[in-house]
Every structure is written in C-alpha cells, then in structure tokens.
Short mmCIF file of C-alpha atoms in Angstrom, two decimals:
data_model
loop_
_atom_site.label_atom_id
_atom_site.label_comp_id
_atom_site.label_asym_id
_atom_site.label_seq_id
_atom_site.Cartn_x
_atom_site.Cartn_y
_atom_site.Cartn_z
CA MET Z 1 33.74 105.83 -77.31
CA PRO Z 2 32.43 107.30 -74.29
CA PRO Z 3 29.21 105.88 -72.71
CA PRO Z 4 25.92 107.58 -73.84
CA ASP Z 5 24.03 110.82 -71.78
CA ALA Z 6 21.42 108.46 -70.44
CA ASP Z 7 24.01 106.42 -68.65
CA LEU Z 8 25.24 109.94 -67.01
CA ALA Z 9 21.53 110.51 -65.86
CA SER Z 10 20.93 107.03 -64.63
CA LEU Z 11 23.85 106.91 -62.93
CA ALA Z 12 23.20 110.29 -61.26
CA ALA Z 13 20.61 108.66 -60.44
CA MET Z 14 21.73 106.03 -58.84
CA HIS Z 15 23.95 108.06 -56.75
CA ALA Z 16 20.66 110.16 -55.81
CA GLN Z 17 18.89 107.07 -54.69
CA ILE Z 18 21.90 105.69 -52.88
CA ALA Z 19 22.40 108.78 -50.76
CA HIS Z 20 18.72 108.88 -49.87
CA ALA Z 21 19.21 105.15 -48.79
CA ARG Z 22 22.01 105.83 -46.61
CA GLU Z 23 20.07 108.65 -45.15
CA GLU Z 24 17.10 106.40 -44.60
CA THR Z 25 19.16 103.93 -43.53
CA SER Z 26 20.68 106.39 -41.22
CA ARG Z 27 17.63 107.63 -39.72
CA LEU Z 28 16.25 104.12 -38.73
CA ARG Z 29 19.26 103.25 -37.08
CA THR Z 30 18.90 106.59 -34.92
CA GLU Z 31 15.12 105.79 -34.25
CA VAL Z 32 16.12 101.92 -32.99
CA ALA Z 33 18.59 103.28 -30.95
CA LEU Z 34 16.38 106.00 -29.29
CA ALA Z 35 13.78 102.99 -28.63
CA SER Z 36 16.34 100.95 -27.59
CA LEU Z 37 17.23 103.20 -24.65
CA SER Z 38 13.68 103.96 -23.82
CA LEU Z 39 13.26 100.43 -23.50
CA GLU Z 40 16.39 100.14 -21.57
CA THR Z 41 15.21 102.79 -19.03
CA GLU Z 42 12.02 101.04 -18.86
CA LYS Z 43 13.19 97.94 -18.03
CA ASN Z 44 15.30 99.60 -15.04
CA THR Z 45 12.35 101.54 -13.82
CA LEU Z 46 10.55 98.17 -13.56
CA GLN Z 47 13.14 96.30 -12.41
CA GLN Z 48 13.52 98.90 -9.10
CA THR Z 49 9.92 98.93 -8.39
CA LEU Z 50 9.99 94.90 -8.29
CA THR Z 51 13.12 95.08 -5.78
CA LEU Z 52 10.93 97.83 -3.99
CA THR Z 53 7.89 96.01 -3.57
CA GLN Z 54 9.15 92.36 -3.76
CA THR Z 55 5.75 91.17 -5.26
CA PRO Z 56 6.85 89.12 -8.37
CA THR Z 57 4.04 90.96 -10.68
CA PRO Z 58 2.82 93.96 -9.07
CA LEU Z 59 -0.50 95.40 -11.37
CA SER Z 60 0.74 98.95 -11.38
CA PRO Z 61 4.18 99.80 -9.97
CA MET Z 62 2.77 103.40 -8.68
CA THR Z 63 -0.14 102.18 -6.63
CA ALA Z 64 1.31 98.93 -5.19
CA THR Z 65 4.19 100.63 -3.89
CA SER Z 66 1.82 103.60 -1.93
CA ASP Z 67 -0.63 100.88 -0.55
CA GLU Z 68 2.38 98.79 1.13
CA ALA Z 69 3.68 101.60 2.66
CA HIS Z 70 0.52 103.13 3.95
CA ILE Z 71 0.09 99.57 5.79
CA LEU Z 72 3.40 99.55 7.15
CA ARG Z 73 3.00 103.17 8.40
CA SER Z 74 -0.05 102.15 10.12
CA LEU Z 75 1.22 99.07 11.97
CA SER Z 76 4.20 101.37 12.79
CA HIS Z 77 1.94 103.57 14.83
CA GLN Z 78 0.04 100.62 16.10
CA LEU Z 79 3.32 99.01 17.76
CA ALA Z 80 4.54 102.37 19.14
CA ALA Z 81 1.01 102.53 21.13
CA THR Z 82 0.98 99.38 22.48
CA ARG Z 83 4.68 99.47 24.07
CA ALA Z 84 3.78 103.00 25.16
CA GLY Z 85 0.52 101.25 27.05
CA LEU Z 86 2.99 98.05 28.30
CA ALA Z 87 5.67 100.62 29.73
CA GLN Z 88 2.56 102.60 31.67
CA LEU Z 89 1.03 99.31 32.82
CA THR Z 90 4.37 98.33 34.47
CA GLN Z 91 4.91 101.57 36.16
CA THR Z 92 1.42 101.39 37.39
CA GLU Z 93 2.49 98.01 38.78
CA SER Z 94 5.68 98.64 40.46
CA GLU Z 95 3.78 101.85 42.07
CA LEU Z 96 1.14 99.40 43.30
CA VAL Z 97 3.89 96.80 44.53
CA ALA Z 98 5.71 100.04 46.83
CA GLU Z 99 2.26 101.16 47.93
CA ARG Z 100 1.35 97.57 48.92
CA ASP Z 101 4.68 97.02 51.03
CA ALA Z 102 4.36 100.36 52.50
CA LEU Z 103 1.09 99.42 53.85
CA ALA Z 104 1.98 95.98 55.43
CA LEU Z 105 5.02 97.63 56.80
CA GLN Z 106 2.69 100.40 58.44
CA ALA Z 107 0.66 97.80 59.69
CA ARG Z 108 3.07 96.00 61.20
CA LEU Z 109 4.38 98.69 63.23
CA GLY Z 110 1.68 100.10 64.29
CA SER Z 111 0.68 104.01 64.09
CA ASP Z 112 3.63 105.17 65.07
CA GLY Z 113 6.50 102.30 65.83
CA LEU Z 114 5.54 101.73 69.12
CA ALA Z 115 2.42 100.38 69.28
CA PRO Z 116 1.95 97.17 68.03
CA ALA Z 117 -1.25 95.30 66.81
CA GLY Z 118 -1.32 91.95 68.73
CA PRO Z 119 -0.11 90.33 71.53
CA ALA Z 120 2.78 88.70 69.89
CA GLU Z 121 4.41 92.09 68.33
CA ALA Z 122 3.49 93.53 71.96
CA ALA Z 123 6.12 91.36 73.21
CA VAL Z 124 8.59 91.97 70.73
CA MET Z 125 8.34 95.47 70.85
CA THR Z 126 8.82 94.92 74.89
CA GLU Z 127 11.62 93.19 73.98
CA GLY Z 128 12.86 96.26 72.28
CA VAL Z 129 11.47 98.82 74.44
CA CYS Z 130 12.25 97.52 77.76
CA ARG Z 131 13.16 99.39 81.17
CA GLN Z 132 12.41 102.91 81.43
CA GLU Z 133 11.34 102.86 77.86
CA PHE Z 134 8.85 100.69 78.42
CA VAL Z 135 7.70 102.05 81.56
CA ARG Z 136 7.43 105.82 80.17
CA ALA Z 137 5.68 104.73 77.08
CA ALA Z 138 2.82 102.77 79.27
CA GLU Z 139 3.10 105.96 81.55
CA ASP Z 140 2.14 108.17 78.32
CA ALA Z 141 -0.25 106.01 77.13
CA LEU Z 142 -2.14 105.62 80.21
CA GLU Z 143 -2.44 109.58 80.37
CA GLY Z 144 -3.38 110.21 76.67
CA LYS Z 145 -0.24 111.17 75.94
CA GLY Z 146 1.27 111.04 72.81
CA LYS Z 147 0.57 109.62 69.38
CA GLY Z 148 0.41 106.24 70.46
CA GLY Z 149 -2.23 106.61 73.64
CA GLU Z 150 -5.10 105.20 71.61
CA MET Z 151 -3.20 102.17 70.63
CA TRP Z 152 -1.89 101.20 73.54
CA ARG Z 153 -5.42 101.47 75.28
CA GLU Z 154 -7.56 99.87 72.80
CA HIS Z 155 -4.85 97.21 71.43
CA ALA Z 156 -1.85 96.79 73.76
CA LEU Z 157 -3.38 97.56 77.09
CA PRO Z 158 -5.60 95.04 77.18
CA ASN Z 159 -3.04 92.59 76.36
CA LEU Z 160 -0.49 93.72 78.80
CA GLY Z 161 -0.48 92.48 82.18
CA LEU Z 162 1.52 94.54 84.82
CA LEU Z 163 2.06 92.70 88.09
CA ARG Z 164 3.23 95.10 91.06
CA GLY Z 165 3.91 93.76 94.43
CA ARG Z 166 6.71 93.48 96.71
CA ASN Z 167 8.32 95.23 94.75
CA VAL Z 168 8.44 93.65 91.43
CA SER Z 169 7.25 95.36 88.56
CA CYS Z 170 7.15 93.75 85.37
CA GLY Z 171 5.36 93.82 82.38
CA VAL Z 172 4.39 90.52 79.84
CA VAL Z 173 2.16 90.11 77.23
CA VAL Z 174 -0.83 88.18 78.33
CA ASP Z 175 -3.00 86.19 76.25
CA ARG Z 176 -4.96 83.61 78.27
CA VAL Z 177 -5.44 84.09 82.05
CA PHE Z 178 -6.02 81.24 84.17
CA ASP Z 179 -6.58 80.64 87.64
CA GLY Z 180 -5.52 82.96 89.80
CA VAL Z 181 -5.84 85.93 87.95
CA ALA Z 182 -8.24 88.54 88.65
CA ALA Z 183 -7.22 91.45 86.47
CA PHE Z 184 -4.79 91.83 83.77
CA THR Z 185 -4.46 95.19 82.27
CA PRO Z 186 -1.90 97.36 83.51
CA GLY Z 187 -1.09 99.90 85.67
CA VAL Z 188 2.37 101.27 86.06
CA SER Z 189 4.51 102.31 88.76
CA ARG Z 190 6.24 105.60 88.54
CA THR Z 191 9.10 104.90 90.35
CA LEU Z 192 10.22 101.36 90.25
CA GLY Z 193 10.89 99.29 93.30
CA ALA Z 194 10.04 100.16 97.30
CA GLY Z 195 7.60 103.44 97.75
CA SER Z 196 6.27 103.55 94.46
CA ALA Z 197 3.28 106.31 93.75
CA LEU Z 198 1.22 103.60 93.45
CA SER Z 199 1.14 101.24 96.47
CA THR Z 200 -1.77 101.10 98.79
CA LYS Z 201 -2.30 103.59 101.16
CA GLY Z 202 -1.07 101.22 104.34
CA GLU Z 203 -2.88 98.29 103.20
CA ARG Z 204 -0.96 95.10 103.10
CA GLU Z 205 -3.56 92.36 102.97
CA CYS Z 206 -2.13 91.53 99.70
CA ASP Z 207 0.98 90.61 98.06
CA TYR Z 208 0.36 91.68 94.90
CA GLU Z 209 -1.60 94.59 93.19
CA ILE Z 210 -3.00 94.47 89.98
CA ILE Z 211 -3.82 97.81 88.48
CA ARG Z 212 -6.10 98.53 85.80
CA CYS Z 213 -5.58 101.52 83.49
CA GLY Z 214 -4.39 103.49 86.94
CA ARG Z 215 -7.46 102.26 88.93
CA LYS Z 216 -5.75 99.80 92.12
CA VAL Z 217 -7.77 96.46 92.62
CA LYS Z 218 -6.45 94.68 95.45
CA VAL Z 219 -6.77 91.20 95.16
CA PRO Z 220 -6.75 88.54 98.10
CA GLN Z 221 -3.45 87.11 98.76
CA GLU Z 222 -3.19 83.73 98.18
CA GLY Z 223 -2.31 81.97 94.84
CA VAL Z 224 -0.37 82.55 92.25
CA VAL Z 225 -0.47 84.33 88.81
CA GLU Z 226 -0.37 82.46 85.76
CA LYS Z 227 0.18 84.40 82.73
CA VAL Z 228 0.45 82.25 79.64
CA VAL Z 229 1.95 84.65 76.78
CA ARG Z 230 1.07 83.41 73.01
CA GLY Z 231 4.19 82.41 71.25
CA PHE Z 232 6.21 81.68 74.53
CA LYS Z 233 6.15 78.42 77.21
CA THR Z 234 3.84 79.76 80.24
CA ILE Z 235 5.27 82.09 82.45
CA VAL Z 236 4.63 82.20 86.07
CA VAL Z 237 5.24 84.70 88.08
CA GLY Z 238 4.10 84.61 91.50
CA ASP Z 239 4.05 84.57 95.53
CA SER Z 240 3.75 81.64 97.11
CA GLY Z 241 5.54 82.19 100.02
CA GLY Z 242 7.79 84.98 98.87
CA SER Z 243 9.28 83.57 95.72
CA VAL Z 244 9.09 84.24 92.46
CA THR Z 245 9.27 81.66 89.96
CA LEU Z 246 9.57 82.19 86.17
CA SER Z 247 9.52 79.32 83.93
CA ALA Z 248 9.40 80.77 80.23
CA GLY Z 249 10.87 79.96 76.97
CA GLY Z 250 10.84 82.43 73.42
CA GLU Z 251 11.89 85.76 72.86
CA ALA Z 252 10.31 87.59 75.83
CA VAL Z 253 11.72 85.90 77.91
CA GLU Z 254 15.22 87.80 78.78
CA CYS Z 255 13.19 90.89 78.55
CA VAL Z 256 11.28 89.66 81.33
CA GLN Z 257 14.36 88.12 83.06
CA HIS Z 258 15.95 91.70 82.58
CA LEU Z 259 12.67 92.90 84.42
CA LEU Z 260 12.37 90.58 87.04
CA GLU Z 261 15.97 90.52 87.79
CA THR Z 262 15.67 94.67 88.49
CA HIS Z 263 13.38 94.58 90.32
CA LEU Z 264 13.40 92.00 92.57
CA PRO Z 265 14.01 91.93 95.76
CA ARG Z 266 17.20 90.94 96.98
CA GLY Z 267 17.78 87.06 97.60
CA MET Z 268 14.93 86.32 95.42
CA GLU Z 269 16.83 85.96 91.99
CA ALA Z 270 19.31 83.28 91.56
CA LYS Z 271 17.44 80.45 92.55
CA HIS Z 272 14.16 81.12 90.80
CA LEU Z 273 15.48 82.77 87.36
CA ALA Z 274 17.60 79.85 86.98
CA GLY Z 275 15.14 77.68 86.35
CA ALA Z 276 13.87 79.76 83.60
CA ARG Z 277 16.94 79.28 81.56
CA ASP Z 278 15.67 75.60 81.29
CA SER Z 279 12.06 76.81 79.71
CA ALA Z 280 10.72 74.37 81.04
CA ASN Z 281 7.39 73.52 79.72
CA GLY Z 282 4.31 74.29 81.87
CA ALA Z 283 3.96 75.53 85.33
CA ASN Z 284 6.44 74.84 87.96
CA VAL Z 285 4.22 75.81 90.28
CA LYS Z 286 1.03 74.16 91.56
CA LEU Z 287 -1.93 76.83 91.01
CA PRO Z 288 -4.45 76.78 94.32
CA LYS Z 289 -7.59 78.08 93.04
CA LEU Z 290 -8.37 81.83 93.96
CA LYS Z 291 -11.25 83.13 95.08
CA ALA Z 292 -12.00 86.05 92.86
CA SER Z 293 -13.89 88.93 94.99
CA VAL Z 294 -12.30 91.92 93.35
CA SER Z 295 -14.36 95.51 94.88
CA THR Z 296 -14.63 96.50 91.42
CA PRO Z 297 -17.55 94.64 90.06
CA SER Z 298 -17.19 96.02 86.22
CA ILE Z 299 -13.50 93.64 86.55
CA GLY Z 300 -15.23 91.09 88.54
CA THR Z 301 -15.94 87.85 86.63
CA HIS Z 302 -14.66 88.71 83.69
CA PHE Z 303 -11.11 87.46 84.34
CA LEU Z 304 -12.78 84.27 85.81
CA SER Z 305 -10.46 81.89 83.97
CA ALA Z 306 -11.06 78.35 82.23
CA SER Z 307 -10.98 76.00 84.72
CA ARG Z 308 -7.82 74.91 83.90
CA PRO Z 309 -3.92 75.95 82.56
CA PRO Z 310 -3.28 75.45 78.43
CA THR Z 311 -2.44 71.71 77.80
CA ASP Z 312 0.90 71.44 76.58
CA GLU Z 313 -0.67 71.02 73.26
CA GLU Z 314 -2.11 74.22 73.34
CA VAL Z 315 0.96 75.99 74.42
CA GLY Z 316 3.17 74.40 72.20
CA ARG Z 317 0.52 75.06 69.70
CA ARG Z 318 1.34 79.04 70.00
CA GLY Z 319 5.08 78.50 68.45
CA LYS Z 320 5.29 80.60 65.13
CA SER Z 321 3.36 79.25 62.30
CA ARG Z 322 5.06 79.26 59.06
CA GLY Z 323 4.00 78.36 55.55
CA ARG Z 324 1.32 79.51 53.83
CA SER Z 325 -2.81 78.61 55.00
CA ARG Z 326 -1.86 76.14 56.92
CA ARG Z 327 -4.38 74.67 59.20
CA ARG Z 328 -3.66 74.09 63.07
CA PRO Z 329 -5.80 71.73 65.15
CA SER Z 330 -8.96 73.84 66.64
CA ARG Z 331 -9.60 73.15 70.45
CA ASP Z 332 -11.86 70.38 70.94
CA PHE Z 333 -14.62 72.33 72.35
CA SER Z 334 -17.08 69.00 73.46
CA LYS Z 335 -15.07 68.15 76.12
CA GLU Z 336 -15.56 72.13 77.70
CA ARG Z 337 -19.19 71.66 76.65
CA ALA Z 338 -19.83 70.52 80.62
CA HIS Z 339 -20.08 73.97 80.97
CA ALA Z 340 -23.28 75.56 80.99
CA VAL Z 341 -24.21 77.56 77.76
CA PRO Z 342 -24.00 81.38 77.61
CA ARG Z 343 -27.09 83.63 78.63
CA MET Z 344 -28.16 85.47 75.82
CA SER Z 345 -30.56 88.24 75.09
CA HIS Z 346 -32.22 86.41 72.23
CA LYS Z 347 -32.13 82.99 70.43
CA SER Z 348 -29.56 83.27 67.93
CA LYS Z 349 -30.58 81.92 63.96
CA VAL Z 350 -27.43 80.92 63.43
CA LEU Z 351 -25.69 79.37 66.30
CA SER Z 352 -27.22 76.85 68.83
CA PRO Z 353 -26.73 77.62 72.20
CA GLU Z 354 -23.95 75.39 72.58
CA LEU Z 355 -22.20 76.49 69.43
CA MET Z 356 -22.29 79.83 70.94
CA GLY Z 357 -21.03 78.68 74.48
CA ASP Z 358 -18.11 76.96 72.11
CA LEU Z 359 -17.90 80.75 70.57
CA LEU Z 360 -17.27 82.70 73.44
CA ARG Z 361 -14.47 80.15 75.27
CA ALA Z 362 -12.69 80.33 71.47
CA ALA Z 363 -12.60 84.21 72.63
CA PRO Z 364 -10.13 86.11 75.00
CA VAL Z 365 -10.77 83.88 78.39
CA ARG Z 366 -11.58 87.19 79.63
CA TYR Z 367 -15.48 86.98 77.99
CA SER Z 368 -15.67 83.33 79.01
CA GLN Z 369 -18.53 83.79 82.06
CA SER Z 370 -19.72 86.96 79.53
CA ALA Z 371 -23.61 87.16 78.75
CA LEU Z 372 -23.99 88.07 75.22
CA GLU Z 373 -26.29 90.37 73.67
CA ARG Z 374 -27.43 90.55 70.45
CA LEU Z 375 -26.72 93.88 68.65
CA TYR Z 376 -27.95 92.92 64.86
CA CYS Z 377 -29.99 90.90 63.43
CA THR Z 378 -30.38 91.35 59.48
CA ASP Z 379 -33.94 89.70 59.65
CA ASP Z 380 -34.91 92.32 62.87
CA ASP Z 381 -32.72 95.23 61.41
CA GLY Z 382 -32.41 95.00 57.95
CA ILE Z 383 -29.49 94.91 55.38
CA ALA Z 384 -27.65 98.46 55.50
CA LEU Z 385 -24.28 98.40 56.23
CA GLY Z 386 -24.94 101.75 57.86
CA THR Z 387 -27.43 100.77 60.38
CA PHE Z 388 -25.29 97.92 61.08
CA LEU Z 389 -22.28 100.28 62.06
CA LEU Z 390 -24.30 102.39 64.04
CA LYS Z 391 -25.94 99.61 66.47
CA VAL Z 392 -22.13 97.97 67.07
CA ALA Z 393 -20.39 101.81 67.51
CA ASN Z 394 -18.49 101.57 70.38
CA ARG Z 395 -19.96 99.00 71.81
CA GLY Z 396 -16.43 96.81 71.90
CA PRO Z 397 -15.24 93.50 70.37
CA VAL Z 398 -17.89 91.69 68.58
CA PHE Z 399 -19.05 88.60 67.11
CA LEU Z 400 -20.30 88.63 63.43
CA LEU Z 401 -22.21 84.79 62.71
CA ILE Z 402 -23.30 84.44 59.55
CA ARG Z 403 -25.36 81.85 57.59
CA ASP Z 404 -25.57 81.70 53.69
CA THR Z 405 -27.29 80.09 51.44
CA SER Z 406 -25.39 76.52 50.76
CA GLY Z 407 -26.56 76.37 54.58
CA SER Z 408 -22.70 76.69 55.69
CA VAL Z 409 -22.17 78.60 59.06
CA PHE Z 410 -19.58 80.68 59.52
CA GLY Z 411 -18.18 84.13 60.90
CA CYS Z 412 -15.62 85.96 62.66
CA TYR Z 413 -14.71 87.67 65.86
CA GLY Z 414 -13.41 91.06 66.04
CA SER Z 415 -11.45 92.60 68.92
CA ALA Z 416 -12.05 96.27 68.25
CA ALA Z 417 -15.65 97.37 67.55
CA TRP Z 418 -16.30 97.60 63.46
CA ARG Z 419 -16.23 101.55 62.52
CA GLU Z 420 -17.25 103.32 59.57
CA SER Z 421 -14.01 104.05 57.85
CA SER Z 422 -10.48 102.57 58.81
CA MET H 1 -10.72 99.12 49.41
CA ARG H 2 -9.30 102.51 49.47
CA ALA H 3 -5.71 102.99 49.01
CA GLY H 4 -4.02 104.26 52.65
CA SER H 5 -7.04 102.78 54.88
CA ARG H 6 -5.58 100.96 57.58
CA SER H 7 -6.37 97.85 59.28
CA TYR H 8 -7.64 97.97 63.24
CA GLY H 9 -8.71 95.07 65.82
CA SER H 10 -5.75 92.99 67.00
CA GLY H 11 -4.50 89.57 67.12
CA GLU H 12 -6.95 88.76 69.35
CA CYS H 13 -9.46 88.20 66.25
CA PHE H 14 -9.89 84.99 64.41
CA VAL H 15 -12.33 83.75 62.03
CA PHE H 16 -14.39 80.52 62.73
CA ARG H 17 -16.86 78.02 60.55
CA VAL H 18 -18.95 75.25 61.78
CA VAL H 19 -18.35 71.84 60.51
CA GLY H 20 -20.70 69.59 61.46
CA GLU H 21 -21.71 70.29 64.62
CA GLU H 22 -18.09 71.46 66.16
CA LEU H 23 -16.76 74.47 66.24
CA GLU H 24 -13.27 75.08 63.97
CA VAL H 25 -11.28 78.51 65.12
CA PHE H 26 -8.72 79.75 62.79
CA ASN H 27 -6.41 82.26 65.54
CA TRP H 28 -3.78 84.93 64.38
CA THR H 29 -1.11 83.34 62.20
CA ARG H 30 1.38 85.95 62.90
CA GLU H 31 2.12 86.10 59.37
CA ASN H 32 0.54 89.47 58.75
CA SER H 33 -1.54 92.19 60.34
CA PHE H 34 -4.34 92.88 58.48
CA PHE H 35 -7.35 92.79 60.97
CA GLN H 36 -10.27 94.20 60.56
CA VAL H 37 -10.92 96.86 57.73
CA SER H 38 -14.51 98.72 56.98
CA SER H 39 -15.88 101.48 55.26
CA HIS H 40 -19.37 102.84 53.97
CA GLU H 41 -19.45 99.71 51.33
CA HIS H 42 -17.38 97.00 53.27
CA LEU H 43 -16.69 95.18 56.10
CA ALA H 44 -13.92 92.88 55.92
CA ILE H 45 -10.99 90.77 57.91
CA GLY H 46 -7.87 89.54 56.94
CA GLY H 47 -5.74 90.52 54.51
CA GLY H 48 -2.14 89.81 52.47
CA GLY H 49 -3.72 89.10 49.28
CA HIS H 50 -7.42 87.90 50.07
CA PHE H 51 -9.81 88.64 52.79
CA ALA H 52 -10.51 85.64 54.98
CA LEU H 53 -14.22 87.26 55.05
CA TRP H 54 -15.52 90.39 53.30
CA LEU H 55 -19.28 91.44 53.25
CA ASP H 56 -20.81 94.03 50.95
CA GLU H 57 -22.46 97.15 51.99
CA ASP H 58 -25.99 95.50 51.97
CA LEU H 59 -24.98 92.67 53.88
CA SER H 60 -26.01 90.64 51.44
CA VAL H 61 -22.88 89.01 49.49
CA GLY H 62 -19.79 88.65 50.38
CA THR H 63 -16.47 86.77 49.72
CA THR H 64 -14.30 84.58 51.31
CA ALA H 65 -11.09 82.74 50.41
CA ASP H 66 -7.72 81.48 51.65
CA CYS H 67 -6.24 84.01 53.97
CA LYS H 68 -2.61 84.55 55.67
CA THR H 69 -3.99 86.53 58.83
CA PHE H 70 -5.78 83.63 59.92
CA GLY H 71 -4.54 80.13 58.12
CA SER H 72 -7.61 79.67 56.85
CA PRO H 73 -9.35 78.70 54.26
CA PRO H 74 -12.88 79.44 52.70
CA LEU H 75 -15.00 79.38 54.82
CA THR H 76 -17.81 78.01 52.92
CA PRO H 77 -18.46 76.51 50.15
CA GLY H 78 -20.89 79.13 48.87
CA ARG H 79 -21.90 79.79 45.30
CA LYS H 80 -19.96 78.80 42.44
CA ARG H 81 -18.49 81.27 40.46
CA SER H 82 -19.86 81.46 36.50
CA SER H 83 -16.64 81.33 34.06
CA ARG H 84 -17.55 83.26 31.78
CA ALA H 85 -17.89 86.41 34.64
CA VAL H 86 -14.29 86.75 35.21
CA SER H 87 -11.15 88.51 34.52
CA SER H 88 -8.33 86.95 33.44
CA ASP H 89 -6.63 87.87 36.63
CA GLU H 90 -9.79 87.18 39.13
CA ALA H 91 -10.19 83.91 37.81
CA GLU H 92 -8.86 82.09 40.87
CA ASP H 93 -10.45 79.47 42.32
CA ASP H 94 -10.06 79.86 46.02
CA VAL H 95 -11.92 82.71 46.17
CA VAL H 96 -15.40 81.91 47.19
CA ASP H 97 -18.56 83.93 46.63
CA PHE H 98 -21.74 83.45 48.88
CA ASP H 99 -25.17 85.03 49.38
CA VAL H 100 -26.54 86.12 52.97
CA VAL H 101 -29.34 84.37 54.57
CA VAL H 102 -28.48 86.06 58.05
CA VAL H 103 -26.05 87.69 60.00
CA GLU H 104 -26.40 88.61 63.23
CA CYS H 105 -23.96 90.52 65.76
CA TRP H 106 -23.34 89.80 69.65
CA VAL H 107 -21.02 91.30 71.89
CA PRO H 108 -19.94 89.96 75.14
CA GLN H 109 -21.59 91.81 77.95
CA MET H 110 -21.59 91.79 81.99
CA HIS H 111 -24.94 92.25 82.23
CA LEU H 112 -27.47 92.07 79.43
CA PRO H 113 -30.26 94.81 79.35
CA ASN H 114 -33.95 93.98 80.56
#
C-alpha cells in the first residue's frame, strides 16, 4: 500500500521547515563571521593604540595620542631654543676672551709697539731697539714726532737716564736715583761721539752733562752717577778719575754694554766692562756725596736722592716676581722717619704727617724732597667725580688717599694725572 | 669698563694701605700693565682680573680685590657683601666693597701756593 496523502503533505512541510532552518543557520553563521571580523579589527586597532601611547589603559585612544604628541612637540621646541641660546653664549664668550687678550697685548706693547708702559718694559725695549734705533726714536720723541712721542714723554722719558759725557752716550732705565745724580731725564746726542751737537759751548767744567728734554743742565764735576735699574742690579756709570765702571746684571746689561762699548773712549773698555760680566751686586765704586747746585731750579732738589744707595735686599727685590698676589715685604719706613715730615698745604684728614712722609718716600725718589699740595678733599670739594677730575687735571702724578667706613686707610699713587677718559 | 678703553700711567704706580702704624706698599709686579683707567663714572687702578682699587662716580663707594698688577690683596676689609644680592658669577669672596668716608688727593709740588 502507498503512504497516505497526509503523510505527503507533512513530509513536504518537514522539508520546508528544514530548508528554512538551513537558511536561518546560514544567515546566522554569516552574522557571526561578520561580528567576529569586526571584533578582530577592533582588537587590532586597540592593540595599535596601546603600542603607540605606551600606556597600559588609555582612557580613550584618540584623545591620549593627541595630548602626548602635543607635549612632545612642545618639549622639542624648548630644547631647540635652549641649544640655540647656549651656542650664542659660547660664541659671545669666545669673542670676549679674544678681545681681552688683544687688549692685554696692546697694553703691554703700548700705543705703537715702540713706547713701553713702565720702567722694566722700557728696558726690554731698549735692548731690542738698541743703538741707532733707540737714539732715533728718542730724538723723534723729543721733537714730538711720531706716534710714540707722547708716550715717550709721559712714560719712558721720565724713566730714562741719558748720560753724556766724555763721548759716552748710553741710555738706561732709571728707577731710583741716589747720591750724585742731579737729573736723569734724557737728552739725546745727535751724533754720538765727539763733537756732538749738544755739547756745551766751550765749557768744560763738568765731565758729564745731564740733559733734560733737550735743555742742558750742568752738574758739578765730582762724584759718580749711580743708576739703579729696577729688575737689574746696580748699574754704575761714572766718571771719577776718568774711568767708567759698570756693574750690572739682568737683561739690559748687554744693551748697556754694547752702548758703552760703542761709545767709550779708547782704553777704557776692557777693564771695566769685564767687571760687568760678573754682575756684581751693588756698587763697585765708592760714592762721594754730590752737592747739587744746578742751574735750573725746576730740576733742583727734585732729584736729591735718598741718603743711601739701595740695600742688597731692595735691589734683589727687584727681580721677577711670579705667582698671583704674592706680597713682597715693604720697606721699613720707620727707619727713615728721621727725615722731617713733608711740607703740606693742608692738614690731612686721612694720614698723619709721618705717614705722609712715608708715602712720599715710597714714590719715585725725585719727589722725596717735594712738598705736598692737596688738590681735592671730599669734605670740602664735594663728591662728584667730574669736579675731582677737573681739579686734578694736568697736575701730574697724584696720591689718592681713602678712609672708609671700616676705618681702614688705603689708596694709590698714580703716575699720570687722572683723566676724564682713558 | 667700556671695551677698548686703555689704561694709562706707568709702572711707577702703586697701591698702599696702612696697617697699624705702618705703610704697606704694593709696587708693580710686571704681571701685566693695567694701570690707571677712568671715565666719567669711575676711577680704577690695577687690572687683569680685578681692579686693585675702584671708585664710583660719587666717590662714595668702591671695590678692592686681589690684583695681579701690584700683587696686592684687598686693601680694606670693607663691608661684607650680602649673599643674596650677588649673581653666581660675582660670588667671589675676594672682591670687597667699601663705603667711603673721605677721599683726598695730593700732588707733590716743589712750591706750595701761598
């Protein structure tokens, strides 16, 4: 028997149901696959964000990225700016160092490399420009020619002693002047040797002439001239009994020797210059006292010396001193206080008369017999630098005395008058 | 100091101070040749690092320090610098400020005016 119709119908229905279920399943499968894919994508994005920001749990991936990058950018800018500033500072520093070195060199050489700034340097320059150059430079300077003229007159000339007599011409740097010297600023003979244009007209009363800035000053005959050169030992150039004695050490001795060798009269040289090479300490020649009666009052007692030549200690002290801020023993002024105190135009509010005397004796010895004139006092003249400079202008070397609120008393000696500008 | 300003004066310059009853003089050491410098606003002497002595335009305050030109120490104990006021490159103990009570200036002369 064949199955009933009802069975066919239900069979068909069952088939339909199955087909429907298959469809449904297939649809669901697709959905699952899609969802899984999108989940996978999300997961990747999240992973990337995590890696990018290196934060374990960013609050929101998009916001975290923009904040961090912004900060990083800002910091980079700051770093670049700091580096640029540092480079600029380094450059400024090297420029300033170069400028400072140039100024130091310039100060050492003077305005044109010819005129030195101080006594020892004048001596070094003397050595280098010995002979004709030295003479020529001094001649030009005395006539005011050339760039170095003013520097010579202001600095080198007052420190140079030029001794001319018996055809001896030499220049040495003078720091202190002792017995027997009446003047020590230089004149220069135009033709070295006999028959110089600067020789005295027919007068032979003195064996040597000391010439100051072109004017002749005659000095009585007796005695020798001792020049003490800072940094060297004593150089004695003298005329007692017709001999010239040189005893010296230090760098200028060769220069002076050469000058003397060139210009000494015959017969004098060997014996006395030989002594120089031993660089004896102190004078070889006994120094008789010289009565200074010079014709030019402005020189006059200016150059009366201290009563004694320098001690070995003082001369030796003039050697090179190296090392920073090393203090050297000062002179014992109390032993020299036997001298009268200097004449003063006012009573000082800073130093006692005894100390003023000590101060004057510490100055170049050409002032040792000077009086002291007070040009300025803040109590009376006010506290303006302008007024001060006006009052001291062109008055020459100056002592500056200061008392401060701690009660200390100190100051300086300036070898040139204070000016308005350097 | 204006760059380019030059010192004047010679190696005869010196600085000094009074210690007790005695004068202590510091002569030129030949370390350098910075002597006198000046302008409308200051006077100074010594150089190559610090001035030995520096005075301002009112002659009222000054400084002093170790100076190579003269081998000199600070010439006065002066007044203490207040530590908060200095910038880092000025905080050196050996630059001393002082306040002036009186300044005098004297020149050697052969004859005094009447």
